[in-house]
mmCIF file of C-alpha atoms in Angstrom:
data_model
loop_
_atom_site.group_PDB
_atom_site.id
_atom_site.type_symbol
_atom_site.label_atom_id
_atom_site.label_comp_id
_atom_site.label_asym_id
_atom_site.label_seq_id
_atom_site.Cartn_x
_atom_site.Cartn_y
_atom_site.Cartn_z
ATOM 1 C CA UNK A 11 -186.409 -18.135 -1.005
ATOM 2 C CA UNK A 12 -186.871 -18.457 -4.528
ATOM 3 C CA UNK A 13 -189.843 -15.993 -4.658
ATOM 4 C CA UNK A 14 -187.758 -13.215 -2.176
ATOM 5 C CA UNK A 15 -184.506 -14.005 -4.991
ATOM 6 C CA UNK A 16 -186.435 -12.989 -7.860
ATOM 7 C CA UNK A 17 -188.063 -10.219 -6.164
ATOM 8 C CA UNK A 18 -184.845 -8.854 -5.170
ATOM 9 C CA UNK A 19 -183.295 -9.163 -8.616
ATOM 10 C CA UNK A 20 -186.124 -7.467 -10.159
ATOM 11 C CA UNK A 21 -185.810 -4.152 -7.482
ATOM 12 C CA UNK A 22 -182.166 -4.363 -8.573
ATOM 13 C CA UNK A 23 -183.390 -4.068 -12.212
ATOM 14 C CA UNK A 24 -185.309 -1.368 -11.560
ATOM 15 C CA UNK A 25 -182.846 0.594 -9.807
ATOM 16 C CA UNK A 26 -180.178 0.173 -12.655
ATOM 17 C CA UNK A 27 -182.983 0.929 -14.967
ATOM 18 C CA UNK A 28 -183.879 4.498 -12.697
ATOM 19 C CA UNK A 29 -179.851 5.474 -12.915
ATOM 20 C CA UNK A 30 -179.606 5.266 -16.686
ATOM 21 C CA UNK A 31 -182.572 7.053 -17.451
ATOM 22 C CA UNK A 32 -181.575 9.521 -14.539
ATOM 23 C CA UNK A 33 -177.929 9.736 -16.265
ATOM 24 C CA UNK A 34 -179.856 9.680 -19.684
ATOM 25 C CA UNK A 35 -182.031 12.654 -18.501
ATOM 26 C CA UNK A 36 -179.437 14.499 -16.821
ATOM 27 C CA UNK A 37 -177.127 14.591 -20.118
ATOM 28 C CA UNK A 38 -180.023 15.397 -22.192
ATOM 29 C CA UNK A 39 -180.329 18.460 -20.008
ATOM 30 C CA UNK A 40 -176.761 19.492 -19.949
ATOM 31 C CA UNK A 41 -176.781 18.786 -23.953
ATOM 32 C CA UNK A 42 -180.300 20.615 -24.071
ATOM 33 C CA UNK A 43 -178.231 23.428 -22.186
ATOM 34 C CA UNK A 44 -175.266 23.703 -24.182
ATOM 35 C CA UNK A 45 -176.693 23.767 -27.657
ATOM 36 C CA UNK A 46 -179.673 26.826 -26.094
ATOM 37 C CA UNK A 47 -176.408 28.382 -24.683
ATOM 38 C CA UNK A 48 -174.027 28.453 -27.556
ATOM 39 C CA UNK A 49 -176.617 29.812 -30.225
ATOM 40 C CA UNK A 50 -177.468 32.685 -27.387
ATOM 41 C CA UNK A 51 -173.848 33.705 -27.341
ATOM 42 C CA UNK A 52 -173.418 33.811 -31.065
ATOM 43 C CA UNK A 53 -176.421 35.465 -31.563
ATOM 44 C CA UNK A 54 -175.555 38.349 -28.810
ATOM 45 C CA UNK A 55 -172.113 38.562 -30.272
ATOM 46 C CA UNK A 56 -173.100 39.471 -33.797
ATOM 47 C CA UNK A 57 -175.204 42.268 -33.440
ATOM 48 C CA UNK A 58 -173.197 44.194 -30.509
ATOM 49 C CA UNK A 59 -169.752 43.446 -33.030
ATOM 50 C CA UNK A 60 -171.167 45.916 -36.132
ATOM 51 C CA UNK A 61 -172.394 48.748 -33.596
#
């Protein structure tokens, strides 16, 4: 029982461990997004503004 105890704690682990670095990976893409999309929309802006 001991053995099956600890080998259940340590699938729990690793299943906490996949959700933050999922949630981790997943914000770094939405914050990868939004900085490559804001720059892009400044940068568009500026030269149609003078013509």
């Amino acid at each position: 029982k001991g053995v099956i105890a600890i080998g259940q704690f340590g699938i729990g682990v690793v299943t906490i461990a996949q959700f933050g670095i999922g949630i981790v990976f997943a914000f770094g893409q939405f914050t990868a997004a939004i900085m490559a999309e804001v720059p892009d929309c400044r940068v568009r802006d500026v030269p149609i503004k003078p013509l």
